[in-house]
Coordinates of C-alpha atoms in Angstrom, one line a residue:
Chain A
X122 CA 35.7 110.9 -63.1
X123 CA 37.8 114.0 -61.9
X124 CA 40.3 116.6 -63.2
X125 CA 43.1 115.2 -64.7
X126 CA 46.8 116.0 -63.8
X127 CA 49.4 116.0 -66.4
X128 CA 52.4 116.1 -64.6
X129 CA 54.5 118.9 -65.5
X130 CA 53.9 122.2 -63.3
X131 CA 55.4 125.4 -63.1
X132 CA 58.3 125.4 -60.3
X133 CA 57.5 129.1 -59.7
X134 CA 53.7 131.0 -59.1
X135 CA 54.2 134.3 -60.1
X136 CA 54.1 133.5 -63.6
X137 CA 54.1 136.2 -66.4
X138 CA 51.9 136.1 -69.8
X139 CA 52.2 138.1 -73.0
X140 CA 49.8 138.4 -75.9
X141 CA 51.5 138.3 -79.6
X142 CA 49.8 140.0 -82.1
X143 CA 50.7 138.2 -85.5
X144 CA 47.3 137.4 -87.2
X145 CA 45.5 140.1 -85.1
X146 CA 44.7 143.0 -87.5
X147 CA 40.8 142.3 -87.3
X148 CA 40.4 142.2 -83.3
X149 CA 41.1 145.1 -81.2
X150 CA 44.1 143.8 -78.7
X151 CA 42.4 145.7 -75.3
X152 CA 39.8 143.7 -75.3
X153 CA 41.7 140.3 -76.4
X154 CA 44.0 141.8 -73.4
X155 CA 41.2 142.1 -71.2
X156 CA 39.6 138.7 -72.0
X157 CA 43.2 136.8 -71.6
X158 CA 43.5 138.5 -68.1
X159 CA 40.4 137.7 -66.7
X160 CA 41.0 133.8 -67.8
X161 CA 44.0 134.0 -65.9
X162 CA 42.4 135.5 -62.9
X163 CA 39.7 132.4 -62.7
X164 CA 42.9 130.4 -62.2
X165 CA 44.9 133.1 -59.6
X166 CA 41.7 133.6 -57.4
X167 CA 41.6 129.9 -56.1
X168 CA 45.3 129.5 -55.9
X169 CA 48.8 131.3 -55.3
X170 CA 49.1 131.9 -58.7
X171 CA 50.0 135.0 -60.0
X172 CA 49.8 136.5 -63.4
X173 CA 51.7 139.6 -65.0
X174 CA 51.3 141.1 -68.2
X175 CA 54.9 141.9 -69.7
X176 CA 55.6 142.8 -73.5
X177 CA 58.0 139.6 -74.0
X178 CA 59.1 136.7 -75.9
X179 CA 60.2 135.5 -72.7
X180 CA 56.8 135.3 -70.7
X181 CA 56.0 132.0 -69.0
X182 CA 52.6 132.1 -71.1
X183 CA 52.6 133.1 -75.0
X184 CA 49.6 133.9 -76.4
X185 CA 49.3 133.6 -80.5
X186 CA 46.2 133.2 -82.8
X187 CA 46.7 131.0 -85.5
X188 CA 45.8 129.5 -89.0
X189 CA 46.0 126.4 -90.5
X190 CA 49.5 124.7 -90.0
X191 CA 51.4 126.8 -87.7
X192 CA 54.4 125.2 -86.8
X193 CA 53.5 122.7 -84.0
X194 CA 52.4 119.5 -85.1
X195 CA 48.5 120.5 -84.7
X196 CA 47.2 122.3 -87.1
X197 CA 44.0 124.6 -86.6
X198 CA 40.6 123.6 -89.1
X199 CA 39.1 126.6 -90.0
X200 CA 35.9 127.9 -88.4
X201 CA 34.4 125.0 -86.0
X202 CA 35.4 121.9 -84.4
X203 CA 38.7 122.8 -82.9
X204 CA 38.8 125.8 -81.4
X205 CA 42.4 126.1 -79.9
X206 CA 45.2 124.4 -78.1
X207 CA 47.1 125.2 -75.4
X208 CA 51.0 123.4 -74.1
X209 CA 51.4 122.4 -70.8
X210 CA 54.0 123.9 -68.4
X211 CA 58.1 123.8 -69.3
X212 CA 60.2 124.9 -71.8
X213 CA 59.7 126.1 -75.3
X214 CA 56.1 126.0 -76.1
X215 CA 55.5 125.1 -73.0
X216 CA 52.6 127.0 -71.4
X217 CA 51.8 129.1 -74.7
X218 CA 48.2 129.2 -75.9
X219 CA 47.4 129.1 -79.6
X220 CA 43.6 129.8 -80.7
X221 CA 42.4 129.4 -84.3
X222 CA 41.8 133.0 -85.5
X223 CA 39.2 131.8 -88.3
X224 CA 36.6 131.2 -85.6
X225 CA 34.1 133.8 -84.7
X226 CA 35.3 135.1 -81.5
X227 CA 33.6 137.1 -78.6
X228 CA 34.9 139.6 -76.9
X229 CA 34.3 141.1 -73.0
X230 CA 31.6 139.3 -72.8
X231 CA 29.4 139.7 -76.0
X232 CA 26.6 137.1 -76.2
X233 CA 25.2 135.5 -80.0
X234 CA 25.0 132.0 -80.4
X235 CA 27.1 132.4 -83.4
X236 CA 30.2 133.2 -82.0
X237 CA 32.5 131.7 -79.7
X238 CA 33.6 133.2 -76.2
X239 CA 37.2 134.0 -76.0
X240 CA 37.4 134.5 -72.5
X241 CA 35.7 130.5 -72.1
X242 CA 37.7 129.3 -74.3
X243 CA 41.1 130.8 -72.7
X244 CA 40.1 130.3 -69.6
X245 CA 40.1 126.7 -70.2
X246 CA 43.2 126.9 -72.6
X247 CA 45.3 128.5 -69.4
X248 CA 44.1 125.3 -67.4
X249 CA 46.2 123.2 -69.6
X250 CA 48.9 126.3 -69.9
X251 CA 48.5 125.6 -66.1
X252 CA 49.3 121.7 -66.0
X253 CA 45.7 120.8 -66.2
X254 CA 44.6 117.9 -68.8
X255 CA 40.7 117.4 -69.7
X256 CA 38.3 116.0 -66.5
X257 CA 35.1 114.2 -68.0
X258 CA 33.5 115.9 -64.8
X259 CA 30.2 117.2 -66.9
X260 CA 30.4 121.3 -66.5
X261 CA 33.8 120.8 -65.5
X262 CA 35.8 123.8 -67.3
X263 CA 38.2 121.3 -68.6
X264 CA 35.8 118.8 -70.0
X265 CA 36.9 118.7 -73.9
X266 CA 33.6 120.6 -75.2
X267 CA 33.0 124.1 -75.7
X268 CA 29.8 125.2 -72.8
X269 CA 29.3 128.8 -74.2
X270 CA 29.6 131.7 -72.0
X271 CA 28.6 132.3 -68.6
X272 CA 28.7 135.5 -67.3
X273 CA 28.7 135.2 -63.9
X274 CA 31.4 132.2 -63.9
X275 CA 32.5 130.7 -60.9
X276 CA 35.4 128.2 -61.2
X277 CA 33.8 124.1 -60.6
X278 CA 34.9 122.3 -57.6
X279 CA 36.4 119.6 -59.6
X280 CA 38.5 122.3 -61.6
X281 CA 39.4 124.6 -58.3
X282 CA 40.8 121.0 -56.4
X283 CA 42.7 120.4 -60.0
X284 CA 44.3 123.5 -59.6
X285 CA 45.0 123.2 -56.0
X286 CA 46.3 120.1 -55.8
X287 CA 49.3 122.2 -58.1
X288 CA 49.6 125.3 -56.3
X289 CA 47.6 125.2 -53.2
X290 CA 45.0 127.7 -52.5
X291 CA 45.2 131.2 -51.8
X292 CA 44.3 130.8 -48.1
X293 CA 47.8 128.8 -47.4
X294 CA 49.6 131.9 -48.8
X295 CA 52.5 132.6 -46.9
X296 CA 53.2 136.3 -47.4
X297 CA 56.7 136.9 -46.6
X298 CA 57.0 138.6 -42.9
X299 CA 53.7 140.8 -43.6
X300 CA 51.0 139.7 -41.6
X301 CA 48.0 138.7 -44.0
X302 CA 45.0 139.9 -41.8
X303 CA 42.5 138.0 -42.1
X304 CA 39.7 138.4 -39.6
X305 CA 37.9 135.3 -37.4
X306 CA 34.7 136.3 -38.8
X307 CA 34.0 136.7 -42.3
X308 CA 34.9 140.2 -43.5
X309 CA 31.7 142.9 -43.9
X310 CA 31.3 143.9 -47.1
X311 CA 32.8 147.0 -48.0
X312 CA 34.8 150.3 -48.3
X313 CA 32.1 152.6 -46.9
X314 CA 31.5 150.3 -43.7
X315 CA 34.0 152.2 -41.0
X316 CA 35.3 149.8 -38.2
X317 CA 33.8 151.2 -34.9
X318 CA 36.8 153.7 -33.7
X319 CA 37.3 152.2 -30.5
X320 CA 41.0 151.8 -29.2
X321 CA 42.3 148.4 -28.5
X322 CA 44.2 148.3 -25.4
X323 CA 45.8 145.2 -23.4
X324 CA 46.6 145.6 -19.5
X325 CA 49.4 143.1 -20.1
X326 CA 52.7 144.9 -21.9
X327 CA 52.4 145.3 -25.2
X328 CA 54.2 143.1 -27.7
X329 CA 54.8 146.7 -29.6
X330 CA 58.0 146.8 -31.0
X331 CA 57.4 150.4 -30.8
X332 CA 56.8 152.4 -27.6
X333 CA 53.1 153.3 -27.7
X334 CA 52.8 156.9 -29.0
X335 CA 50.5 157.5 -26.6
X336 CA 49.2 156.4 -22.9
X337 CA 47.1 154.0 -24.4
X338 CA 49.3 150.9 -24.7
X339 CA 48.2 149.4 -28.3
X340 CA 48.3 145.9 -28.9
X341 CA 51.1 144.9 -31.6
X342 CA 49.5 144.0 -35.2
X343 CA 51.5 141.6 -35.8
X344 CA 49.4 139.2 -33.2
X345 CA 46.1 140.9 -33.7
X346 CA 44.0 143.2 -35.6
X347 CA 45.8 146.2 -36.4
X348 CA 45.4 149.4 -34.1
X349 CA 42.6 151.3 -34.6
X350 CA 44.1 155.0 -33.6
X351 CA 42.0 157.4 -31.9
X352 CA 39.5 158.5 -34.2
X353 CA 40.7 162.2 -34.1
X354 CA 44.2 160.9 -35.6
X355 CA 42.9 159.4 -38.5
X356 CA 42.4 161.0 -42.3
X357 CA 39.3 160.2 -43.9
X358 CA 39.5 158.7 -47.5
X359 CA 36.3 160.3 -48.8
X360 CA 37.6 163.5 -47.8
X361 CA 41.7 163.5 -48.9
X362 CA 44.6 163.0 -51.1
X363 CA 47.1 160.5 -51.0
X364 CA 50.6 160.3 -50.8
X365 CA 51.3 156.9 -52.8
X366 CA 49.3 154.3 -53.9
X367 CA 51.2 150.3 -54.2
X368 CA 49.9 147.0 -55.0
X369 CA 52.0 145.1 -52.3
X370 CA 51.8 141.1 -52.0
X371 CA 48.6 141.5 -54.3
X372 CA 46.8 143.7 -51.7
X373 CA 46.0 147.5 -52.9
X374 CA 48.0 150.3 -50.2
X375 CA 47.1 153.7 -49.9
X376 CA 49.4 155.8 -47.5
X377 CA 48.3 158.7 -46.3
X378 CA 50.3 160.8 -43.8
X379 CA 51.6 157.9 -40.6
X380 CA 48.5 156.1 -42.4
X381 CA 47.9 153.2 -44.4
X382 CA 44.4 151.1 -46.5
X383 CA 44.9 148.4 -47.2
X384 CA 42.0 147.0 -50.2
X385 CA 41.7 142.6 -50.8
X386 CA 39.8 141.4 -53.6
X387 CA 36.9 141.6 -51.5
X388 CA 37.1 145.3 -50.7
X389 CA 38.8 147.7 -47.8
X390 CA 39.9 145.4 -44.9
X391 CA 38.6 146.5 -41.6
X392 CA 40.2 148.2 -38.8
X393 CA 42.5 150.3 -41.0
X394 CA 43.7 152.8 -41.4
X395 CA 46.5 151.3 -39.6
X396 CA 50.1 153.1 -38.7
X397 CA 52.0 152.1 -41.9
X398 CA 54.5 151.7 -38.9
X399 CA 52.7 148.9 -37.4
X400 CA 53.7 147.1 -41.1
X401 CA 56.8 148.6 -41.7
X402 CA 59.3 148.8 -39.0
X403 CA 62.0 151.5 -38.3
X404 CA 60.8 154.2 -40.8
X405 CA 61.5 157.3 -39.1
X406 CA 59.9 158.2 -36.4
X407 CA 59.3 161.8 -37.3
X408 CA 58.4 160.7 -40.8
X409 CA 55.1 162.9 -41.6
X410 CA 54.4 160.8 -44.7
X411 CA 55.8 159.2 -47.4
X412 CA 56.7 160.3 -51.0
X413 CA 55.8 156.8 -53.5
X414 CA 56.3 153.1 -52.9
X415 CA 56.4 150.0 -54.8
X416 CA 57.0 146.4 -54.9
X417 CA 59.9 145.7 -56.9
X418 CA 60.3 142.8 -59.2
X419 CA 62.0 140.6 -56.3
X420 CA 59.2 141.5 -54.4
X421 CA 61.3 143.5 -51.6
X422 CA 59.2 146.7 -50.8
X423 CA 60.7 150.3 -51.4
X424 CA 59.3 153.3 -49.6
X425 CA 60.8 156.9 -51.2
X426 CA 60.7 159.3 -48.4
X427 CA 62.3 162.7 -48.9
X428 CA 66.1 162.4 -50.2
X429 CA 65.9 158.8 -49.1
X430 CA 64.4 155.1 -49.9
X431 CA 64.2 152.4 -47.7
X432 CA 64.0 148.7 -48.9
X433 CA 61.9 146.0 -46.8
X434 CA 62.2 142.7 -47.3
X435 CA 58.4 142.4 -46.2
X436 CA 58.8 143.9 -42.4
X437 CA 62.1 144.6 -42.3
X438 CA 64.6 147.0 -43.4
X439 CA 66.7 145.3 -45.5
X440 CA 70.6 146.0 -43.6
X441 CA 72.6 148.9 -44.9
X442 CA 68.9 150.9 -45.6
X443 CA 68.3 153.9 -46.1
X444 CA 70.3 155.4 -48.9
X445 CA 70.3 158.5 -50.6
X446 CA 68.2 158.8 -54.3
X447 CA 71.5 159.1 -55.9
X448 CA 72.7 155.6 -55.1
X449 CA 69.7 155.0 -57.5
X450 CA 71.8 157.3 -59.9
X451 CA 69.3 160.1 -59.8
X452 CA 70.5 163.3 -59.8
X453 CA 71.8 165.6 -56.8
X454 CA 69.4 168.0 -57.1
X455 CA 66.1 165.9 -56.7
X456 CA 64.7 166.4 -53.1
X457 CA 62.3 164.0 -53.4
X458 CA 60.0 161.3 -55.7
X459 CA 56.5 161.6 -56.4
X460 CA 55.4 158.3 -58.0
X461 CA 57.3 154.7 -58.6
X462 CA 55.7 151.7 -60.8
X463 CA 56.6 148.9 -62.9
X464 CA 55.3 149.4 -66.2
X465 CA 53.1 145.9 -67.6
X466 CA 54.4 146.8 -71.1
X467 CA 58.2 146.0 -70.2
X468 CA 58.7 145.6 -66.8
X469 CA 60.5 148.4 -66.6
X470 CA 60.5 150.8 -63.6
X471 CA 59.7 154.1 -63.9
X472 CA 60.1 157.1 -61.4
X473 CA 58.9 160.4 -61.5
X474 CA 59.2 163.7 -59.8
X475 CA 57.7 167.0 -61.0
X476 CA 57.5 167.2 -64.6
X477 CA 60.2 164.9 -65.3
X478 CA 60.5 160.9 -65.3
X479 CA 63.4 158.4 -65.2
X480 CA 63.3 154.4 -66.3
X481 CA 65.8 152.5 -64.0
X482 CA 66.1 148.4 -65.0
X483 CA 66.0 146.6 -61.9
X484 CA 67.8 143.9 -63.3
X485 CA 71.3 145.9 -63.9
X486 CA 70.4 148.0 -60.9
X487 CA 70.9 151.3 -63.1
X488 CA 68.9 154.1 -64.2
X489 CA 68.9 153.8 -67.8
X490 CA 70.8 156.3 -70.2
X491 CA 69.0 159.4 -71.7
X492 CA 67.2 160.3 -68.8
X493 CA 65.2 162.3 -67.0
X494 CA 62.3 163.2 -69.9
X495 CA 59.6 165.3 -69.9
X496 CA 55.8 163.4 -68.3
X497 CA 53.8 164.5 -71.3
X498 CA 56.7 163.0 -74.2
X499 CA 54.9 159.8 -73.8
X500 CA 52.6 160.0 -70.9
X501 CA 49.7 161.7 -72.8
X502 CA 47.4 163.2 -70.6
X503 CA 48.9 162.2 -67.6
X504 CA 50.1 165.3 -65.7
X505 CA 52.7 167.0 -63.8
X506 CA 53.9 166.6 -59.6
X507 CA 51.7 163.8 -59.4
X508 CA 50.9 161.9 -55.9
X509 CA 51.3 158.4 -57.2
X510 CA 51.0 155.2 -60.1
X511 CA 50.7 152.0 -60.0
X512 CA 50.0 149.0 -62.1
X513 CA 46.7 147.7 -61.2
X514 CA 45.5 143.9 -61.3
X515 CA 43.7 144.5 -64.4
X516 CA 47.2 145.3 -65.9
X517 CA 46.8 149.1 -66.5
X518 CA 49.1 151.6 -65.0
X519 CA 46.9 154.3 -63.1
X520 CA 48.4 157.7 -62.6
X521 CA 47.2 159.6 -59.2
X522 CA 46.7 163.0 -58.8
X523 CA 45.0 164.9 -56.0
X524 CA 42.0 163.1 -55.7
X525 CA 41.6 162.2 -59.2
X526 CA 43.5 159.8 -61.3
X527 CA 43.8 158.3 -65.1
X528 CA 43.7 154.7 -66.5
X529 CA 46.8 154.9 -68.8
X530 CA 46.2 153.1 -72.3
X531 CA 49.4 151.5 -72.8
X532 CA 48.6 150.6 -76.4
X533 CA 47.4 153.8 -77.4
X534 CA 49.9 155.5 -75.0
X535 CA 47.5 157.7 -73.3
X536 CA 45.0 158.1 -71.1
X537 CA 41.7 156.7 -71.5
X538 CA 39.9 159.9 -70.9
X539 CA 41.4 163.3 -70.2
X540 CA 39.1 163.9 -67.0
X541 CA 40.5 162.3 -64.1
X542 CA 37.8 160.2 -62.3
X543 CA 37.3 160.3 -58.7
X544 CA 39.7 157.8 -56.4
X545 CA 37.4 157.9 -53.7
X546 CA 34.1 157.1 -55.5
X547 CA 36.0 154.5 -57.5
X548 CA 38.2 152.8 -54.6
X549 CA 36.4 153.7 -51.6
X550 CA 32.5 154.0 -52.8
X551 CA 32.3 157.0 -51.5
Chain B
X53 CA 25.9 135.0 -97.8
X54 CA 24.4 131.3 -96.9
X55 CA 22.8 131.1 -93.5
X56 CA 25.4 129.4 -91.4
X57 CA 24.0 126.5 -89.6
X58 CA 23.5 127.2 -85.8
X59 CA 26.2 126.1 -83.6
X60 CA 28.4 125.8 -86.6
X61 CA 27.6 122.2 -87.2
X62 CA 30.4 120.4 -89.8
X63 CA 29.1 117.5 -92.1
X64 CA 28.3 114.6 -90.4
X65 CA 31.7 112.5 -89.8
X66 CA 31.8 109.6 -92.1
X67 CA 33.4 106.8 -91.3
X68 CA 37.3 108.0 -91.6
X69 CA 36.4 110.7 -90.1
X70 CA 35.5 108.6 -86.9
X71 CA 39.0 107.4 -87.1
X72 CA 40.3 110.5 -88.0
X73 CA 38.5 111.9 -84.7
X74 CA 39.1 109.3 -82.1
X75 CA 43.0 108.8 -82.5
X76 CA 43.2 113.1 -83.0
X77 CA 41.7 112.7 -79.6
X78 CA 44.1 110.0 -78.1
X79 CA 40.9 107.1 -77.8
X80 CA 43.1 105.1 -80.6
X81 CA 46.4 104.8 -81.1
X82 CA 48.1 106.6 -84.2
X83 CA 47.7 104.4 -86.9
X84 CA 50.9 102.3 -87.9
X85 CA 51.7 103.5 -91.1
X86 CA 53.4 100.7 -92.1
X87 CA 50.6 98.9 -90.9
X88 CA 47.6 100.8 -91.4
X89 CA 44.4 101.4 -90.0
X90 CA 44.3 98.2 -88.6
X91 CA 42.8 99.2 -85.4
X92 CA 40.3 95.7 -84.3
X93 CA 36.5 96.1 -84.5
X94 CA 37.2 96.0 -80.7
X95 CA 39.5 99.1 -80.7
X96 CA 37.1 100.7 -82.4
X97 CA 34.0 100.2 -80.0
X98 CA 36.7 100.7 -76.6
X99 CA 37.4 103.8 -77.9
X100 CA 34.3 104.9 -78.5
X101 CA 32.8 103.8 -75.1
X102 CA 35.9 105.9 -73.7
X103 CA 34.5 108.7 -75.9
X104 CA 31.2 108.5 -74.5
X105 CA 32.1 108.3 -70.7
X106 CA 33.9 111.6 -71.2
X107 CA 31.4 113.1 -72.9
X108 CA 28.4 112.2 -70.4
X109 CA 26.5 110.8 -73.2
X110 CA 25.1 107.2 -73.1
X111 CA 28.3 104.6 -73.0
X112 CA 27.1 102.1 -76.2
X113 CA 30.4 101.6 -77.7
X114 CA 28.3 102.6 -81.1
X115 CA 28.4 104.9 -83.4
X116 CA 24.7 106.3 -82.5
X117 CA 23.2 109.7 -83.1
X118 CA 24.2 111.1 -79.4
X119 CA 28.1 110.2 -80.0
X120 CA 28.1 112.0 -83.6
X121 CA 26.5 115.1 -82.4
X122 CA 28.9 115.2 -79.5
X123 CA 31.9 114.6 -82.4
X124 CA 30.2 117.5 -84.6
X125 CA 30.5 120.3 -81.1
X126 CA 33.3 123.2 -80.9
X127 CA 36.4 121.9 -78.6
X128 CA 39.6 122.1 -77.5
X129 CA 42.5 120.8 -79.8
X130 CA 44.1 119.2 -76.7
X131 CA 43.7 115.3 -76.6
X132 CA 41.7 114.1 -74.4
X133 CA 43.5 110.4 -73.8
X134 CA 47.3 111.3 -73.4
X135 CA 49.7 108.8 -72.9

């Protein structure tokens, strides 16, 4: 009695999903959207998995509703019984999803003993998209029955060792050259708990690959906590703007002058801000901030500072780095970038600087024809000389401005609500 | 509009329906069409012991109340025997 393997897995964890929209005229697709992702994120929280949202026949994960006979051998029953079916991982169907759109589905949550929770019912659905056949574990997640909705779900144990057995768990994650701090004890609770601002110093010679900036000699962060400067040094997140804004290696980064936050799934990590040159060596030394950054689709990390970019390859600068923006194929005149991100809806990368934007395909390396355009042609309510933009893990591109921002509605191209909202109340609980 | 019944409860499964159910399900063997349903008695009650363990309901190898409620619930389309 225990989750059952079914042999295939994916060969790769940062897997990509995409929602198809034949047969959904009477649902609205955010919230099917939002469902799908938080079934996904069940799966990602207790493993290295990854999932992105792309706008693509080619996505690891295909998501269709469908009626009746549909194509693969197992057709749907109407309202009842069976609910939906999902492929396990490899080619063709493999890994697509395919729910009976004549049931009575719930969205984001709704509760009435009538209907039927999507977001259940996926989440299970993605456990076999995952490699994951039925466990007759009662309350197991992949038992064969329908349980209803739980609101406050937590994965089973006998589901979350499935799962692990295929992609290990989150804690083994190797990230790259980046040091994943994760401290002895467990980690406080919270963005609005402040680290006590003492300085960390070590009598033997520091480790630093950097001379100390100061007399204080700091001890390297790449063997301990990272340095907590002086507390006159350091900006205050309730009480600034940002320069970028980055999901890196999952992790949320806000960069702030020589600073950097760094925000987990559990909240801000203590003893930042740290020196973003404690995590990235051999930026300038005189660099007084930086301009946008983002993690690119082969997950080296790009900082745009000034006329120049730098590409890491986690700590390091990749060789032959920096080069001018115009090796990017962006134009002379352009003394720096505001804000970089890869767009959910097609994976695209998009840069902008003052009122204008550019879309550059990282996989040609080229900055696409037709370009630069003007923010507001499709950016509705998104304005000009912003700070920064990212694609968050709920798979919305926010757009940073001062110390405001706007969730961007990618299917109804604009923002959700022409008032920014505050970044520090919403990030930072302040 | 009739009331639907709670919990969207089909007709009871009648005897092909059993069949129907269990090798949808992968607890019998598609049938042979050249041979026909001639699953055994035996396969029959097998199955639906196998049925019952993975359902947590009492294991009788019988077609009792318990296992046709549990055949009449909302599920997943995935078998739950694979080869």
């Amino acid at each position: 009695k225990r989750y059952t393997l079914h042999g295939q897995k994916w060969q790769h964890v940062n897997l990509t999903w995409s929602l198809r929209t034949r047969h959904l005229e009477r649902m609205d697709h955010g919230w099917v959207r939002s469902d799908l992702h938080k079934a996904l994120e069940i799966w990602s929280k207790h493993s290295k998995l990854t999932f992105r949202e792309i706008n693509s026949e080619t996505a690891d994960i295909l998501v269709y509703f469908e009626k009746g006979y549909h194509g693969d051998g197992y057709p749907f029953d109407g309202r009842g019984q069976v609910l939906a079916h999902a492929f396990f991982p490899g080619t063709g169907h493999g890994g697509d999803a395919h729910f009976d759109v004549e049931e009575d589905w719930l969205l984001n949550g709704e509760q009435n003993n009538e209907g039927t929770s999507l977001y259940t019912v996926a989440a299970h659905e993605f456990g076999h998209s995952l490699g994951l056949a039925h466990s007759s574990v009662g309350g197991a997640l992949m038992s064969p029955w329908y349980q209803g909705l739980q609101s406050d779900f937590e994965l089973p144990d006998d589901d979350r060792l499935g799962i692990q057995v295929l992609y290990d768990s989150k804690n083994d994650k190797k990230w790259g050259n980046i040091p994943v701090y994760r401290p002895a004890a467990p980690r406080p609770n919270y963005p609005n708990t402040i680290p006590p601002r003492t300085t960390v110093r070590t009598t033997t010679s520091s480790t630093s690959t950097t001379t100390p900036r100061t007399t204080t000699t700091y001890t390297n962060i790449r063997t301990r906590q990272p340095d907590i400067p002086p507390a006159n040094d350091k900006p205050d997140f309730c009480n600034t703007t940002f320069d970028a804004v980055s999901i890196i290696r999952k992790d949320l980064f806000f960069f702030k002058g020589k600073y950097s936050w760094r925000l987990g799934d559990k909240g801000l990590y203590s003893g930042y801000p740290a020196l973003i040159s404690r995590l990235w060596y051999n930026l300038p030394e005189d660099m007084n901030q930086v301009d946008a950054v983002y993690e690119r689709q082969d997950h080296k990390i790009v900082f745009f500072i000034g006329r120049s970019f730098y590409v890491f390859n986690g700590n390091i600068l990749v060789p032959g780095y920096p080069k001018p923006l115009t090796a990017l194929g962006l134009p002379e005149r352009l003394d720096h970038v505001d804000a970089v991100t890869v767009w959910g809806h097609n994976s695209k990368t998009y840069i902008f600087s003052g009122t204008e934007y550019w879309r550059y395909d990282d996989e040609t390396d080229r900055m696409e024809l037709g370009y630069p355009r003007d923010i507001m042609t499709i950016w509705k309510g998104v304005g000009y000389n912003l700070n920064a933009a990212f694609q968050w893990h709920d798979g919305a591109t926010y757009f940073l401005k001062n110390r405001g921002f706007w969730k961007f509605n990618d299917l109804r191209m604009r923002v959700e609500q022409e008032e920014p909202r505050s970044i520090g109340e919403f990030w930072f609980n302040c | 509009r009739p009331v639907e019944q709670s919990n969207k409860i089909r007709s009871p499964p009648v005897h092909e329906d059993v069949y129907g159910y269990l090798t949808k399900f992968g607890y019998l063997p598609e049938s042979d069409l050249a041979t026909g349903n001639l699953q055994t008695v035996d396969q029959l009650h097998d199955a639906l012991r196998t049925l019952q363990t993975y359902g947590n309901i009492p294991v009788t190898g019988k077609l009792d109340a318990e296992t046709k409620e549990l055949m009449r619930k909302p599920r997943c389309g995935v078998p739950d025997v694979t080869p």
